[in-house]
Amino acid sequence: MTKRFLILLFAIVIVACSKDDDQTQQTTPICNPPENITINNITSANAELQWDESSNANSYLIEYGISGFSLGSGETIITSETSIILLGLEGNTTYEVYITTICSSSNESMTSDPISFTTTIANVIAEFLPNLSDLNLYQGNLSNLTPSSKTFEYNLNTPLFTDYAHKQRLIALPEGTTMTYVDDLLPEFPDNTVISKTFFYYNNEQDESQGKTIIETRILIKKNGIWETGNYKWNEAQTDATLDNTTSTTSITYTDQSGAIQNVNYVIPSNNDCATCHGNNTTITPIGPKLRNLKRDNQIQALIDENFISNLTDASEVSALPNWENTSLSLEERARAYFDVNCAHCHSSGGSCEDQSLLRLRYETRFNETNIYESSTAIAYRMSFYQDGLSMPFIGTTMVHDEGYALISDYIDSL
């Protein structure tokens, strides 16, 4: 009797436990990760994420970050919807996204497989925003000065001398526009064109891998047919540059190509100073990117091939401004090219020195109209030393350009 009772009791317990298990399974729903996850409407800063609704879902946990990030370290968003827009992304960057279904506070799905997408390249912003990084002229680490693919980087046959500083030059055009070829001088730029010039020194010119010190980035932006100027000063950490249109002086020490230590008190110009050189008949205009000065290293052909310029199909139609350092050219060609780039923006019709000087130094001006011969003594004297307010160039340098002065001195002696 007792044995039968114990067997019956055991059976009752087994059945009861079985019922409890059934109830547990019924009250804990299966929680699956979402399916058919898609990424749409990808821009340089945003992306729309969509997925199918999961059964028993209460909400969804989205975690995302730059490709390769570790789960738990990314940005997270919780939503009850089946779509969301990810904001504040970096342009030209690959991201990974994971989604977890949350069915209850104690019941979550496995994390979905990662979904990858790459944002588009950000358009260059034609505005004087507080920081240089806001303009999208560069990609990656700003101090690397890696240009955005939305820009065109160029060099000049004969560049402006600025206390031996190196320069990086960029042009950015609005999406879907081009420059228009007119002649060998400046092309016609569309509104919202951005032209930048960044000034820097290599810490050691014998070994550029030792890094560089970036000082300033000068910006020209064309708005409603009028060029506007602005200047960005780089911070000491070299992480960004801030819009600052006041003048200042920065002390620079570097090792030159001969191994000598050089010290420069580099003067960053004010906005008014910019107008001194860039102003012609009170109108601001670019100086450097004349097509004849870009005629090197197949740059004109690259402008054509990359659809940066219209109304020009053959690069040979553009003549080249001589390279002032090319000793295979005549002394006159080299000296006139040097004058054109370093002096003519002021010493020309409409320039800031038009009334103070008879010199007219554009390369295309005929020699007997330049007054170079008549002013040769003054030219040689005022280029031979540096004194603020007296020596030439009047602005933009704080020292004699020894190589440039030697060229001009030889040229004047030949007249």
CSV table of N, CA and C in Angstrom, one decimal, residues 155-296:
chain,number,residue,atom,x,y,z
A,155,ASN,N,49.8,72.9,-58.9
A,155,ASN,CA,51.0,73.6,-58.6
A,155,ASN,C,51.2,74.6,-59.7
A,156,LEU,N,52.2,75.5,-59.5
A,156,LEU,CA,52.4,76.6,-60.4
A,156,LEU,C,53.8,76.5,-61.0
A,157,ASN,N,53.9,77.0,-62.2
A,157,ASN,CA,55.2,77.1,-62.9
A,157,ASN,C,56.1,78.0,-62.1
A,158,THR,N,55.6,79.2,-61.7
A,158,THR,CA,56.3,80.2,-60.9
A,158,THR,C,55.4,80.6,-59.8
A,159,PRO,N,55.8,80.1,-58.6
A,159,PRO,CA,54.9,80.5,-57.4
A,159,PRO,C,55.4,81.8,-56.7
A,160,LEU,N,54.5,82.3,-55.9
A,160,LEU,CA,54.7,83.5,-55.1
A,160,LEU,C,55.7,83.1,-54.0
A,161,PHE,N,56.7,84.0,-53.8
A,161,PHE,CA,57.6,83.8,-52.7
A,161,PHE,C,57.0,84.2,-51.4
A,162,THR,N,57.0,83.4,-50.3
A,162,THR,CA,56.4,83.7,-49.0
A,162,THR,C,57.4,83.2,-48.0
A,163,ASP,N,58.5,83.8,-47.8
A,163,ASP,CA,59.5,83.5,-46.8
A,163,ASP,C,59.9,82.0,-46.8
A,164,TYR,N,60.0,81.4,-47.9
A,164,TYR,CA,60.4,80.0,-48.1
A,164,TYR,C,59.3,79.0,-47.6
A,165,ALA,N,58.1,79.4,-47.4
A,165,ALA,CA,57.1,78.5,-46.9
A,165,ALA,C,56.6,77.7,-48.1
A,166,HIS,N,56.2,76.4,-47.8
A,166,HIS,CA,55.6,75.6,-48.9
A,166,HIS,C,54.1,75.8,-48.9
A,167,LYS,N,53.5,75.5,-50.0
A,167,LYS,CA,52.1,75.8,-50.2
A,167,LYS,C,51.4,74.6,-50.8
A,168,GLN,N,50.2,74.4,-50.4
A,168,GLN,CA,49.3,73.4,-51.1
A,168,GLN,C,48.1,74.2,-51.6
A,169,ARG,N,47.7,74.0,-52.9
A,169,ARG,CA,46.7,74.8,-53.5
A,169,ARG,C,45.6,73.9,-54.0
A,170,LEU,N,44.3,74.3,-53.7
A,170,LEU,CA,43.2,73.5,-54.1
A,170,LEU,C,42.1,74.4,-54.7
A,171,ILE,N,41.4,73.8,-55.6
A,171,ILE,CA,40.1,74.4,-56.2
A,171,ILE,C,39.0,73.5,-56.0
A,172,ALA,N,37.9,73.9,-55.5
A,172,ALA,CA,36.7,73.1,-55.4
A,172,ALA,C,35.5,73.8,-56.0
A,173,LEU,N,34.8,73.1,-56.9
A,173,LEU,CA,33.7,73.7,-57.7
A,173,LEU,C,32.4,73.1,-57.1
A,174,PRO,N,31.3,73.8,-57.2
A,174,PRO,CA,30.0,73.3,-56.9
A,174,PRO,C,29.7,72.1,-57.7
A,175,GLU,N,29.0,71.1,-57.1
A,175,GLU,CA,28.6,69.9,-57.9
A,175,GLU,C,27.9,70.2,-59.2
A,176,GLY,N,28.4,69.6,-60.3
A,176,GLY,CA,27.7,69.8,-61.5
A,176,GLY,C,28.1,71.0,-62.3
A,177,THR,N,29.2,71.7,-61.9
A,177,THR,CA,29.6,72.9,-62.6
A,177,THR,C,31.1,72.7,-63.1
A,178,THR,N,31.5,73.7,-63.9
A,178,THR,CA,32.9,73.7,-64.3
A,178,THR,C,33.4,75.1,-64.4
A,179,MET,N,34.7,75.3,-64.4
A,179,MET,CA,35.3,76.6,-64.8
A,179,MET,C,35.1,76.7,-66.3
A,180,THR,N,35.1,77.9,-66.8
A,180,THR,CA,35.0,78.1,-68.3
A,180,THR,C,36.3,78.8,-68.8
A,181,TYR,N,36.8,78.2,-69.8
A,181,TYR,CA,38.0,78.7,-70.4
A,181,TYR,C,37.7,80.0,-71.2
A,182,VAL,N,38.5,81.0,-70.9
A,182,VAL,CA,38.4,82.3,-71.6
A,182,VAL,C,39.7,82.6,-72.4
A,183,ASP,N,40.8,82.5,-71.7
A,183,ASP,CA,42.1,82.7,-72.3
A,183,ASP,C,43.2,82.1,-71.4
A,184,ASP,N,44.4,82.5,-71.6
A,184,ASP,CA,45.5,81.9,-70.8
A,184,ASP,C,45.5,82.4,-69.4
A,185,LEU,N,44.7,83.4,-69.1
A,185,LEU,CA,44.7,84.0,-67.7
A,185,LEU,C,43.7,83.3,-66.9
A,186,LEU,N,43.0,84.0,-66.0
A,186,LEU,CA,42.0,83.3,-65.2
A,186,LEU,C,40.8,82.7,-65.9
A,187,PRO,N,40.4,81.5,-65.6
A,187,PRO,CA,39.1,81.1,-66.2
A,187,PRO,C,38.0,81.7,-65.5
A,188,GLU,N,36.8,81.6,-66.0
A,188,GLU,CA,35.6,82.1,-65.4
A,188,GLU,C,35.1,81.0,-64.4
A,189,PHE,N,35.1,81.4,-63.1
A,189,PHE,CA,34.7,80.5,-62.0
A,189,PHE,C,33.2,80.6,-61.7
A,190,PRO,N,32.5,79.5,-61.5
A,190,PRO,CA,31.1,79.6,-61.1
A,190,PRO,C,31.0,80.1,-59.7
A,191,ASP,N,29.8,80.6,-59.3
A,191,ASP,CA,29.5,81.0,-58.0
A,191,ASP,C,29.7,79.8,-57.1
A,192,ASN,N,30.1,80.0,-55.8
A,192,ASN,CA,30.4,79.0,-54.8
A,192,ASN,C,31.6,78.2,-55.1
A,193,THR,N,32.5,78.7,-55.9
A,193,THR,CA,33.9,78.1,-56.0
A,193,THR,C,34.6,78.5,-54.8
A,194,VAL,N,35.4,77.5,-54.3
A,194,VAL,CA,36.3,77.7,-53.2
A,194,VAL,C,37.8,77.5,-53.7
A,195,ILE,N,38.6,78.4,-53.4
A,195,ILE,CA,40.1,78.3,-53.7
A,195,ILE,C,40.8,78.4,-52.4
A,196,SER,N,41.7,77.4,-52.1
A,196,SER,CA,42.4,77.5,-50.8
A,196,SER,C,43.9,77.4,-51.1
A,197,LYS,N,44.7,78.0,-50.2
A,197,LYS,CA,46.1,77.9,-50.2
A,197,LYS,C,46.6,77.8,-48.8
A,198,THR,N,47.3,76.6,-48.5
A,198,THR,CA,47.7,76.3,-47.2
A,198,THR,C,49.3,76.5,-47.1
A,199,PHE,N,49.7,77.2,-46.1
A,199,PHE,CA,51.2,77.5,-45.9
A,199,PHE,C,51.7,76.7,-44.8
A,200,PHE,N,52.9,76.1,-45.1
A,200,PHE,CA,53.5,75.2,-44.0
A,200,PHE,C,55.0,75.2,-44.3
A,201,TYR,N,55.7,74.7,-43.2
A,201,TYR,CA,57.2,74.5,-43.3
A,201,TYR,C,57.4,73.0,-42.9
A,202,TYR,N,58.3,72.3,-43.6
A,202,TYR,CA,58.7,71.0,-43.2
A,202,TYR,C,59.7,71.3,-42.0
A,203,ASN,N,59.6,70.4,-41.0
A,203,ASN,CA,60.5,70.6,-39.8
A,203,ASN,C,61.9,70.4,-40.2
A,204,ASN,N,62.1,69.5,-41.2
A,204,ASN,CA,63.5,69.2,-41.7
A,204,ASN,C,63.3,69.0,-43.2
A,205,GLU,N,63.8,69.9,-44.0
A,205,GLU,CA,63.6,69.8,-45.4
A,205,GLU,C,64.5,68.7,-46.0
A,206,GLN,N,65.5,68.2,-45.2
A,206,GLN,CA,66.3,67.1,-45.7
A,206,GLN,C,65.6,65.8,-45.4
A,207,ASP,N,64.6,65.8,-44.6
A,207,ASP,CA,63.8,64.6,-44.3
A,207,ASP,C,62.4,65.0,-44.0
A,208,GLU,N,61.5,65.0,-45.0
A,208,GLU,CA,60.2,65.4,-44.8
A,208,GLU,C,59.3,64.5,-43.9
A,209,SER,N,59.8,63.3,-43.7
A,209,SER,CA,59.1,62.4,-42.8
A,209,SER,C,59.1,62.9,-41.4
A,210,GLN,N,59.9,63.8,-41.1
A,210,GLN,CA,59.9,64.4,-39.7
A,210,GLN,C,58.7,65.3,-39.4
A,211,GLY,N,57.9,65.5,-40.4
A,211,GLY,CA,56.7,66.2,-40.2
A,211,GLY,C,56.8,67.7,-40.7
A,212,LYS,N,55.7,68.4,-40.5
A,212,LYS,CA,55.6,69.8,-40.9
A,212,LYS,C,54.8,70.6,-39.9
A,213,THR,N,55.0,71.9,-40.0
A,213,THR,CA,54.2,72.8,-39.2
A,213,THR,C,53.3,73.7,-40.1
A,214,ILE,N,52.0,73.5,-39.9
A,214,ILE,CA,51.1,74.2,-40.8
A,214,ILE,C,50.7,75.5,-40.1
A,215,ILE,N,50.7,76.6,-40.8
A,215,ILE,CA,50.5,77.9,-40.2
A,215,ILE,C,49.1,78.5,-40.5
A,216,GLU,N,48.8,78.5,-41.8
A,216,GLU,CA,47.5,79.1,-42.2
A,216,GLU,C,47.0,78.5,-43.4
A,217,THR,N,45.6,78.7,-43.6
A,217,THR,CA,45.0,78.3,-44.9
A,217,THR,C,44.1,79.5,-45.3
A,218,ARG,N,44.5,80.1,-46.4
A,218,ARG,CA,43.8,81.3,-47.0
A,218,ARG,C,42.7,80.8,-47.9
A,219,ILE,N,41.6,81.4,-47.8
A,219,ILE,CA,40.4,80.9,-48.6
A,219,ILE,C,39.8,82.1,-49.4
A,220,LEU,N,39.5,81.8,-50.7
A,220,LEU,CA,38.7,82.6,-51.5
A,220,LEU,C,37.4,81.9,-51.8
A,221,ILE,N,36.2,82.6,-51.7
A,221,ILE,CA,34.9,82.0,-52.0
A,221,ILE,C,34.2,83.0,-52.9
A,222,LYS,N,33.7,82.5,-54.0
A,222,LYS,CA,32.9,83.4,-54.9
A,222,LYS,C,31.4,83.3,-54.6
A,223,LYS,N,30.9,84.4,-54.2
A,223,LYS,CA,29.5,84.5,-53.9
A,223,LYS,C,28.8,85.6,-54.7
A,224,ASN,N,27.8,85.2,-55.4
A,224,ASN,CA,27.0,86.2,-56.3
A,224,ASN,C,27.9,87.0,-57.1
A,225,GLY,N,28.9,86.4,-57.7
A,225,GLY,CA,29.8,87.1,-58.6
A,225,GLY,C,31.0,87.8,-58.0
A,226,ILE,N,31.0,87.8,-56.6
A,226,ILE,CA,32.0,88.6,-55.9
A,226,ILE,C,32.9,87.6,-55.1
A,227,TRP,N,34.2,87.8,-55.1
A,227,TRP,CA,35.1,87.0,-54.3
A,227,TRP,C,35.2,87.6,-52.9
A,228,GLU,N,35.2,86.7,-51.9
A,228,GLU,CA,35.4,87.1,-50.6
A,228,GLU,C,36.6,86.3,-50.0
A,229,THR,N,37.3,86.9,-49.1
A,229,THR,CA,38.5,86.4,-48.5
A,229,THR,C,38.3,86.0,-47.0
A,230,GLY,N,39.0,85.0,-46.6
A,230,GLY,CA,39.0,84.6,-45.2
A,230,GLY,C,40.3,83.8,-44.9
A,231,ASN,N,40.6,83.8,-43.6
A,231,ASN,CA,41.9,83.1,-43.2
A,231,ASN,C,41.7,82.2,-42.0
A,232,TYR,N,42.2,81.0,-42.1
A,232,TYR,CA,42.1,80.1,-41.0
A,232,TYR,C,43.5,79.8,-40.4
A,233,LYS,N,43.6,80.1,-39.1
A,233,LYS,CA,44.9,79.9,-38.4
A,233,LYS,C,44.9,78.5,-37.7
A,234,TRP,N,46.0,77.8,-38.0
A,234,TRP,CA,46.1,76.4,-37.4
A,234,TRP,C,46.5,76.5,-35.9
A,235,ASN,N,45.9,75.5,-35.2
A,235,ASN,CA,46.2,75.5,-33.7
A,235,ASN,C,47.5,74.8,-33.5
A,236,GLU,N,48.1,74.9,-32.3
A,236,GLU,CA,49.4,74.3,-32.0
A,236,GLU,C,49.4,72.8,-32.2
A,237,ALA,N,48.3,72.2,-31.8
A,237,ALA,CA,48.2,70.7,-31.9
A,237,ALA,C,48.1,70.2,-33.4
A,238,GLN,N,47.8,71.2,-34.3
A,238,GLN,CA,47.7,70.8,-35.7
A,238,GLN,C,46.5,69.9,-36.0
A,239,THR,N,45.5,70.1,-35.2
A,239,THR,CA,44.3,69.3,-35.4
A,239,THR,C,43.2,70.0,-36.2
A,240,ASP,N,43.3,71.4,-36.3
A,240,ASP,CA,42.3,72.1,-37.0
A,240,ASP,C,42.8,73.6,-37.1
A,241,ALA,N,42.0,74.4,-37.9
A,241,ALA,CA,42.3,75.8,-38.0
A,241,ALA,C,41.0,76.6,-37.8
A,242,THR,N,41.2,77.7,-37.2
A,242,THR,CA,40.0,78.6,-36.8
A,242,THR,C,40.0,79.8,-37.7
A,243,LEU,N,38.8,80.2,-38.1
A,243,LEU,CA,38.6,81.4,-38.9
A,243,LEU,C,39.0,82.6,-38.0
A,244,ASP,N,40.0,83.4,-38.5
A,244,ASP,CA,40.5,84.5,-37.8
A,244,ASP,C,41.1,85.5,-38.8
A,245,ASN,N,40.5,86.6,-39.0
A,245,ASN,CA,40.9,87.6,-40.1
A,245,ASN,C,41.8,88.7,-39.6
A,246,THR,N,42.4,88.5,-38.4
A,246,THR,CA,43.3,89.5,-37.9
A,246,THR,C,44.7,89.1,-38.2
A,247,THR,N,45.6,90.1,-38.2
A,247,THR,CA,47.0,89.8,-38.5
A,247,THR,C,47.7,89.3,-37.2
A,248,SER,N,48.7,88.4,-37.4
A,248,SER,CA,49.5,87.9,-36.2
A,248,SER,C,50.8,87.4,-36.7
A,249,THR,N,51.7,87.2,-35.8
A,249,THR,CA,53.1,86.7,-36.2
A,249,THR,C,53.3,85.4,-35.5
A,250,THR,N,53.9,84.4,-36.2
A,250,THR,CA,54.2,83.1,-35.7
A,250,THR,C,55.7,82.8,-35.8
A,251,SER,N,56.3,82.4,-34.8
A,251,SER,CA,57.7,82.0,-34.9
A,251,SER,C,57.9,80.6,-35.3
A,252,ILE,N,58.7,80.4,-36.4
A,252,ILE,CA,59.0,79.1,-36.9
A,252,ILE,C,60.5,78.8,-37.0
A,253,THR,N,60.8,77.6,-36.6
A,253,THR,CA,62.2,77.1,-36.7
A,253,THR,C,62.2,75.9,-37.5
A,254,TYR,N,63.1,75.8,-38.5
A,254,TYR,CA,63.2,74.6,-39.3
A,254,TYR,C,64.6,74.4,-39.9
A,255,THR,N,64.9,73.2,-40.4
A,255,THR,CA,66.2,72.9,-41.0
A,255,THR,C,66.0,73.0,-42.5
A,256,ASP,N,66.8,73.8,-43.1
A,256,ASP,CA,66.7,73.9,-44.6
A,256,ASP,C,67.4,72.8,-45.3
A,257,GLN,N,67.4,72.8,-46.6
A,257,GLN,CA,67.9,71.7,-47.4
A,257,GLN,C,69.5,71.6,-47.3
A,258,SER,N,70.1,72.7,-46.9
A,258,SER,CA,71.6,72.6,-46.6
A,258,SER,C,71.9,72.1,-45.3
A,259,GLY,N,70.9,71.9,-44.4
A,259,GLY,CA,71.1,71.5,-43.0
A,259,GLY,C,71.2,72.7,-42.0
A,260,ALA,N,71.1,73.9,-42.5
A,260,ALA,CA,71.2,75.1,-41.6
A,260,ALA,C,69.8,75.3,-40.9
A,261,ILE,N,69.9,75.7,-39.7
A,261,ILE,CA,68.7,76.1,-38.9
A,261,ILE,C,68.2,77.4,-39.3
A,262,GLN,N,67.0,77.6,-39.6
A,262,GLN,CA,66.4,78.8,-40.0
A,262,GLN,C,65.3,79.2,-39.1
A,263,ASN,N,65.2,80.5,-38.7
A,263,ASN,CA,64.2,81.1,-37.9
A,263,ASN,C,63.4,82.1,-38.7
A,264,VAL,N,62.1,82.0,-38.6
A,264,VAL,CA,61.2,82.9,-39.4
A,264,VAL,C,60.2,83.4,-38.5
A,265,ASN,N,60.0,84.8,-38.5
A,265,ASN,CA,58.9,85.4,-37.8
A,265,ASN,C,57.8,85.6,-38.9
A,266,TYR,N,57.0,84.5,-39.1
A,266,TYR,CA,56.0,84.5,-40.2
A,266,TYR,C,54.8,85.4,-39.9
A,267,VAL,N,54.5,86.3,-40.8
A,267,VAL,CA,53.4,87.2,-40.6
A,267,VAL,C,52.2,86.7,-41.3
A,268,ILE,N,51.1,86.4,-40.5
A,268,ILE,CA,49.8,86.0,-41.1
A,268,ILE,C,49.0,87.3,-41.4
A,269,PRO,N,48.6,87.5,-42.7
A,269,PRO,CA,48.0,88.8,-43.0
A,269,PRO,C,46.6,88.9,-42.5
A,270,SER,N,46.1,90.1,-42.4
A,270,SER,CA,44.7,90.4,-42.1
A,270,SER,C,43.9,90.4,-43.3
A,271,ASN,N,42.6,90.5,-43.2
A,271,ASN,CA,41.7,90.5,-44.4
A,271,ASN,C,42.0,91.8,-45.2
A,272,ASN,N,42.3,92.9,-44.6
A,272,ASN,CA,42.6,94.1,-45.3
A,272,ASN,C,43.9,93.9,-46.1
A,273,ASP,N,44.9,93.2,-45.5
A,273,ASP,CA,46.1,92.9,-46.2
A,273,ASP,C,45.9,92.1,-47.5
A,274,CYS,N,44.9,91.1,-47.4
A,274,CYS,CA,44.6,90.3,-48.5
A,274,CYS,C,44.1,91.1,-49.7
A,275,ALA,N,43.3,92.2,-49.4
A,275,ALA,CA,42.8,93.0,-50.4
A,275,ALA,C,43.8,93.9,-51.1
A,276,THR,N,45.0,94.1,-50.4
A,276,THR,CA,46.1,94.9,-51.0
A,276,THR,C,46.6,94.2,-52.2
A,277,CYS,N,46.7,92.9,-52.2
A,277,CYS,CA,47.2,92.2,-53.3
A,277,CYS,C,46.1,91.7,-54.3
A,278,HIS,N,45.0,91.2,-53.7
A,278,HIS,CA,44.0,90.6,-54.5
A,278,HIS,C,43.0,91.6,-55.0
A,279,GLY,N,43.1,92.9,-54.6
A,279,GLY,CA,42.2,93.9,-55.1
A,279,GLY,C,42.7,94.5,-56.4
A,280,ASN,N,41.8,94.6,-57.3
A,280,ASN,CA,42.1,95.3,-58.6
A,280,ASN,C,40.9,96.2,-58.9
A,281,ASN,N,41.1,97.5,-58.9
A,281,ASN,CA,40.0,98.4,-59.0
A,281,ASN,C,38.9,98.2,-58.0
A,282,THR,N,39.4,97.9,-56.8
A,282,THR,CA,38.6,97.6,-55.6
A,282,THR,C,37.8,96.3,-55.7
A,283,THR,N,38.0,95.5,-56.7
A,283,THR,CA,37.4,94.2,-56.8
A,283,THR,C,38.4,93.1,-56.5
A,284,ILE,N,38.0,92.2,-55.6
A,284,ILE,CA,38.8,91.1,-55.2
A,284,ILE,C,38.8,90.0,-56.3
A,285,THR,N,40.0,89.5,-56.6
A,285,THR,CA,40.2,88.5,-57.7
A,285,THR,C,41.3,87.5,-57.3
A,286,PRO,N,41.2,86.3,-57.7
A,286,PRO,CA,42.3,85.3,-57.5
A,286,PRO,C,43.6,85.8,-58.3
A,287,ILE,N,44.7,85.4,-57.8
A,287,ILE,CA,46.0,85.7,-58.5
A,287,ILE,C,46.7,84.5,-59.1
A,288,GLY,N,46.8,83.4,-58.3
A,288,GLY,CA,47.6,82.3,-58.7
A,288,GLY,C,47.1,81.4,-59.8
A,289,PRO,N,45.8,81.0,-59.8
A,289,PRO,CA,45.4,80.0,-60.8
A,289,PRO,C,45.1,80.4,-62.2
A,290,LYS,N,46.0,81.3,-62.7
A,290,LYS,CA,45.9,81.6,-64.1
A,290,LYS,C,46.3,80.3,-64.9
A,291,LEU,N,45.6,80.1,-66.0
A,291,LEU,CA,45.9,78.8,-66.7
A,291,LEU,C,47.3,78.7,-67.2
A,292,ARG,N,47.9,79.8,-67.6
A,292,ARG,CA,49.3,79.7,-68.1
A,292,ARG,C,50.3,79.3,-67.0
A,293,ASN,N,49.9,79.6,-65.8
A,293,ASN,CA,50.8,79.3,-64.7
A,293,ASN,C,50.5,77.8,-64.2
A,294,LEU,N,49.4,77.3,-64.6
A,294,LEU,CA,49.0,75.9,-64.3
A,294,LEU,C,49.6,74.9,-65.4
A,295,LYS,N,50.1,75.5,-66.5
A,295,LYS,CA,50.5,74.7,-67.7
A,295,LYS,C,51.8,74.0,-67.3
A,296,ARG,N,51.6,72.9,-66.6
A,296,ARG,CA,52.8,72.0,-66.2
A,296,ARG,C,52.2,70.7,-65.8
